[in-house]
Short mmCIF file of C-alpha atoms in Angstrom, two decimals:
data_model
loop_
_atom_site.label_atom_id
_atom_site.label_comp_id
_atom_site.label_asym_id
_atom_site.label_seq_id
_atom_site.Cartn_x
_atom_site.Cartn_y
_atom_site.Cartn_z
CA UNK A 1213 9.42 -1.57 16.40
CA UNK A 1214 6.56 -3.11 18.29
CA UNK A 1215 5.87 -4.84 21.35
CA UNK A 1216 2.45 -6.25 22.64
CA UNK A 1217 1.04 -7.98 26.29
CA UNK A 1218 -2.22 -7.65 28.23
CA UNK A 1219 -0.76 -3.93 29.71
CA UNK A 1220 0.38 -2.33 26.63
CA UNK A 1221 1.10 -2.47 22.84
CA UNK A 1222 4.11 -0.21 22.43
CA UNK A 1223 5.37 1.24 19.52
CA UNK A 1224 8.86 2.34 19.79
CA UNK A 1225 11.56 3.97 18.14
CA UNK A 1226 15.29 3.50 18.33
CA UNK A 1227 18.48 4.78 17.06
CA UNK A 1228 21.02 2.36 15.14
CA UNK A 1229 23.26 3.14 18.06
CA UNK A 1230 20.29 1.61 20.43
CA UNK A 1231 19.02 4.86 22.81
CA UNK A 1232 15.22 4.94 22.86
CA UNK A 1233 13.85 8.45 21.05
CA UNK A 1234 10.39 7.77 21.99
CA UNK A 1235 7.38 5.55 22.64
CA UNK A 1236 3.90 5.76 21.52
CA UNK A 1237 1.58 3.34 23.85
CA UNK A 1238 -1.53 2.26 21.95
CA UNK A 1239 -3.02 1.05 25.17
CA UNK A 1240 -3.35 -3.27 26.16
CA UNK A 1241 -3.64 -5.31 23.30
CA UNK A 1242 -6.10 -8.49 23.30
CA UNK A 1243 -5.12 -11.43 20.94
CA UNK A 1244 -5.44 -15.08 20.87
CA UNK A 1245 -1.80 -15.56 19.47
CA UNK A 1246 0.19 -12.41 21.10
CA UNK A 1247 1.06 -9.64 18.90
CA UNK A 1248 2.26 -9.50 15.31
CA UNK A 1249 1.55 -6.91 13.33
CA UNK A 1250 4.45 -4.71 12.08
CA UNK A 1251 4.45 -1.18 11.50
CA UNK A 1252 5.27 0.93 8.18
CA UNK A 1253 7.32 3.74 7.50
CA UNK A 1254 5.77 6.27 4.73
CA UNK A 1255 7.39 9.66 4.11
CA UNK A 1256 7.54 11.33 7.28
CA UNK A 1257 4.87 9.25 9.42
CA UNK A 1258 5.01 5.66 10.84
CA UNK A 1259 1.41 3.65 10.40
CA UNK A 1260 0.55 0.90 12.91
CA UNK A 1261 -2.94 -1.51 12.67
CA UNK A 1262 -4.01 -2.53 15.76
CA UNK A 1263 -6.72 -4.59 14.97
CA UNK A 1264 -7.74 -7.04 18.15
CA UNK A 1265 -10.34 -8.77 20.19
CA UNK A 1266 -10.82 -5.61 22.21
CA UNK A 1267 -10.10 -1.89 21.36
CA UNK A 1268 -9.09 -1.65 17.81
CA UNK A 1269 -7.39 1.49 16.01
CA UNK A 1270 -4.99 2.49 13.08
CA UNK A 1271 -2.25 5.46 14.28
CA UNK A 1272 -0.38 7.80 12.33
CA UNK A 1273 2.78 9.15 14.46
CA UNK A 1274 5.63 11.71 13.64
CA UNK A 1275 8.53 9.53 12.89
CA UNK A 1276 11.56 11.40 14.72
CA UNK A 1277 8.68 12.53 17.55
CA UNK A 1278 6.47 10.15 17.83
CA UNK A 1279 3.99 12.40 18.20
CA UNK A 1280 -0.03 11.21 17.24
CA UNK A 1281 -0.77 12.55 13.86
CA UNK A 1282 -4.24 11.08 14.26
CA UNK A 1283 -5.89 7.98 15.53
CA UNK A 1284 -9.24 6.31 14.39
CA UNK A 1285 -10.97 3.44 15.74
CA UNK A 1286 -11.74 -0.06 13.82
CA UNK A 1287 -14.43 -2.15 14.18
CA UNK A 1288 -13.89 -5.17 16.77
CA UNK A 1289 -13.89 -8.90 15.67
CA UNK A 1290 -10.57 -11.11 16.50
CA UNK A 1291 -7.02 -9.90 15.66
CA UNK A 1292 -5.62 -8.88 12.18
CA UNK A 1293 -1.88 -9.36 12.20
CA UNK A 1294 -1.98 -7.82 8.45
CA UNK A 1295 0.22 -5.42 8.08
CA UNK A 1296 -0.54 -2.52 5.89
CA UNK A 1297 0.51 -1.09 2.47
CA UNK A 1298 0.60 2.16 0.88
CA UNK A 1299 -1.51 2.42 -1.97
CA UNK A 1300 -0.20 4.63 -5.13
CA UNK A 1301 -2.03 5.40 -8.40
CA UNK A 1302 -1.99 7.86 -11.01
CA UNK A 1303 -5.10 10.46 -10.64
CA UNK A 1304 -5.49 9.51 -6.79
CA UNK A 1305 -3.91 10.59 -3.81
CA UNK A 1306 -2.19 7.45 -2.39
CA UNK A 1307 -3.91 5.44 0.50
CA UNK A 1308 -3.48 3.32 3.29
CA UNK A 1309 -5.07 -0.40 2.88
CA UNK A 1310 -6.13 -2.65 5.50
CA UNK A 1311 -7.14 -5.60 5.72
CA UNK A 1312 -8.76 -7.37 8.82
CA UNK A 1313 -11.64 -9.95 8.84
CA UNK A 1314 -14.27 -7.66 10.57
CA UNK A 1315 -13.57 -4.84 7.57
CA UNK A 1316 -11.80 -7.11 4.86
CA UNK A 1317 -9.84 -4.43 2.53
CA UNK A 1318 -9.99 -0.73 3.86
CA UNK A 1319 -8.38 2.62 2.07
CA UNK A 1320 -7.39 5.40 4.65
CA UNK A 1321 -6.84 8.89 3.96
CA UNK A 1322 -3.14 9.36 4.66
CA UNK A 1323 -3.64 12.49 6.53
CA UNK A 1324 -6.42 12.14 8.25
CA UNK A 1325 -7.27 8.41 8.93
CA UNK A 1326 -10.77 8.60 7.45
CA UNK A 1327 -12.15 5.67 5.54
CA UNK A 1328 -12.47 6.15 2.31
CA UNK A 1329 -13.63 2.70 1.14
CA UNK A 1330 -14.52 -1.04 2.42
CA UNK A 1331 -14.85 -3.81 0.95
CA UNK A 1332 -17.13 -5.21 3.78
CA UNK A 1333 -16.71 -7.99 6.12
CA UNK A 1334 -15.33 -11.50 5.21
CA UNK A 1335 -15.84 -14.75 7.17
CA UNK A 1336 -12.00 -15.62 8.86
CA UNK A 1337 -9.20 -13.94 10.33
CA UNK A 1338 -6.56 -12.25 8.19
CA UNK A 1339 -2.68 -13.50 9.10
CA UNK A 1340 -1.27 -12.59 5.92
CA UNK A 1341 -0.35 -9.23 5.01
CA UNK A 1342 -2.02 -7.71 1.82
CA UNK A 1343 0.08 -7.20 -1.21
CA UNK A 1344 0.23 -5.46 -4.64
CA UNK A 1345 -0.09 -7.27 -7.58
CA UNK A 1346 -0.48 -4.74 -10.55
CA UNK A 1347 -2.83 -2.39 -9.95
CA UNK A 1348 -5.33 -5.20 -7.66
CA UNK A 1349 -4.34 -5.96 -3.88
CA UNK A 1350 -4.37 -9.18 -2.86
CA UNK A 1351 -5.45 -10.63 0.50
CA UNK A 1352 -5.96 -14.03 2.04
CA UNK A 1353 -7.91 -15.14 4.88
CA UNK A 1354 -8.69 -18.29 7.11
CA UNK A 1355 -8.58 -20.37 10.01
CA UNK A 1356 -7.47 -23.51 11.75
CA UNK A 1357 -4.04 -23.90 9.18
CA UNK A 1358 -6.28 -23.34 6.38
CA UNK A 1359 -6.52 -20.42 3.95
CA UNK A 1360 -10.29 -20.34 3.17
CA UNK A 1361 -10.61 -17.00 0.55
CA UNK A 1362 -8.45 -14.48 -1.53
CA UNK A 1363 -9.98 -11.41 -2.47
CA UNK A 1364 -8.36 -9.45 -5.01
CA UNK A 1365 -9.36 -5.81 -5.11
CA UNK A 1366 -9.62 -3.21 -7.23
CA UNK A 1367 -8.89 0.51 -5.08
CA UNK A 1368 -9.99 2.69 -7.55
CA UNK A 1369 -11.78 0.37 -10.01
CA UNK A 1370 -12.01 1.32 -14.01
CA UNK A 1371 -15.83 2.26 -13.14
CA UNK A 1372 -15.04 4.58 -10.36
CA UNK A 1373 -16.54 1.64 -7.81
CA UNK A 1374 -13.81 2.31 -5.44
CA UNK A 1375 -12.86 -0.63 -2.95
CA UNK A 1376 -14.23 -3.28 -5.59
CA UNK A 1377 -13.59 -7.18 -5.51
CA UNK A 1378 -12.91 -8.27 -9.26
CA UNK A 1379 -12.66 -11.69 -8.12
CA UNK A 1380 -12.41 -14.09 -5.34
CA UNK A 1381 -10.55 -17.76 -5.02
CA UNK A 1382 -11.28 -20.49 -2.58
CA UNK A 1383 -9.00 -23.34 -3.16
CA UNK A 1384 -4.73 -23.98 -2.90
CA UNK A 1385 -5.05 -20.76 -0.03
CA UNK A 1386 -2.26 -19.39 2.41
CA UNK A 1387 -3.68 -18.83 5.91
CA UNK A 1388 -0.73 -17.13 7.30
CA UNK A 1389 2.09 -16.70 4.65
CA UNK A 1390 1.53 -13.40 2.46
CA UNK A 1391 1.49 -14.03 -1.05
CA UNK A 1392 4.21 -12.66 -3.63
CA UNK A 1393 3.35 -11.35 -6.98
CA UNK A 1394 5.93 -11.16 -9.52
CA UNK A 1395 6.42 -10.67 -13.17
CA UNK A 1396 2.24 -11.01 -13.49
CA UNK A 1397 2.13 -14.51 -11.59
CA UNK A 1398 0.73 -14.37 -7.87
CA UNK A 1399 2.52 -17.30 -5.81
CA UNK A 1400 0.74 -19.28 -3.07
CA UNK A 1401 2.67 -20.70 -0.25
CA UNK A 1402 -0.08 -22.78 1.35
CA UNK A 1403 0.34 -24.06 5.51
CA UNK A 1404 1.17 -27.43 4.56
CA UNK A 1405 3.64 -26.83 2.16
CA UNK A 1406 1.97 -26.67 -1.51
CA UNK A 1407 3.10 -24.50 -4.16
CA UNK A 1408 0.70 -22.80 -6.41
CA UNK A 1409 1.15 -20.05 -9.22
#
């Protein structure tokens, strides 16, 4: 789990019986709204984005330790409270995607933390979490109870342009919930209640 205030944004592991087995600080975390990003579990390594008004970073810890794995700094803008997804594709090691407003849609290497691809910088904050829709991922973006862009990407892209946009959508946009994609049909939950497939 995670926990975030001006002092420290803690990332903490517990067992189902409730003793702590350890705590990774990431340092004070600076956000308009307080924290929300979640962290993911992958194999044997927990991945956190801690992307904020002040010092930003992505970690990789042991999962029974806690222990850094590796740590790499992100670009500073406002927060992200995106929280990542593992990337998988035939031919390609899988990756870890980001997505913040300062860096839009990022690929990590999974052992190292180095960025492999951007997709460069979009105009508003990211509140939604990136998903998968086929082979594309999916991200939203906006401000003030509006979702202003999706981006749908392409990680690999059929011309080897890795980290490409194939297409972008302004209109009917979540700003905060994360879309789902089912069955070939991406669903938009917008702030104010609309429904769009």
């Amino acid at each position: 789990i995670t926990f975030g205030d001006d002092s420290h944004h803690l990332l903490q592991a517990y067992t189902h019986a409730g003793p702590k087995v350890w705590e990774y600080d990431l340092g004070p975390i600076d956000t308009q709204h307080g924290q929300g990003m979640s962290p993911i579990v992958y194999g044997e390594t927990v991945f956190l984005c801690s992307d904020q008004r002040g010092p930003s970073m992505v970690v990789a810890v042991d999962r029974k330790t806690g222990k850094e794995l590796w740590k790499v700094d992100r670009e500073i803008r406002e927060a992200s409270y995106s929280t990542p997804l593992i990337y998988e594709s035939e031919g390609h090691p899988p990756v870890l995607i980001c997505q913040a407003g300062k860096s839009g849609h990022t690929a990590l290497d999974l052992q190292t933390g180095q960025q492999l691809w951007s997709t460069g910088e979009i105009p508003d904050r990211t509140c939604s979490s990136p998903v998968l829709a086929g082979k594309l991922v999916i991200g939203t973006s906006g401000k003030g109870g509006r979702g202003n862009l999706l981006c749908a990407t392409d990680p690999w892209g059929d011309d080897n342009k890795a980290g490409k946009v194939v297409f972008t959508r302004t209109k009917y946009l979540p700003y905060v919930p994360t879309p789902i994609f089912l069955n070939g049909r991406l669903f938009l939950w917008t702030d104010d209640g609309m429904v769009v497939c």
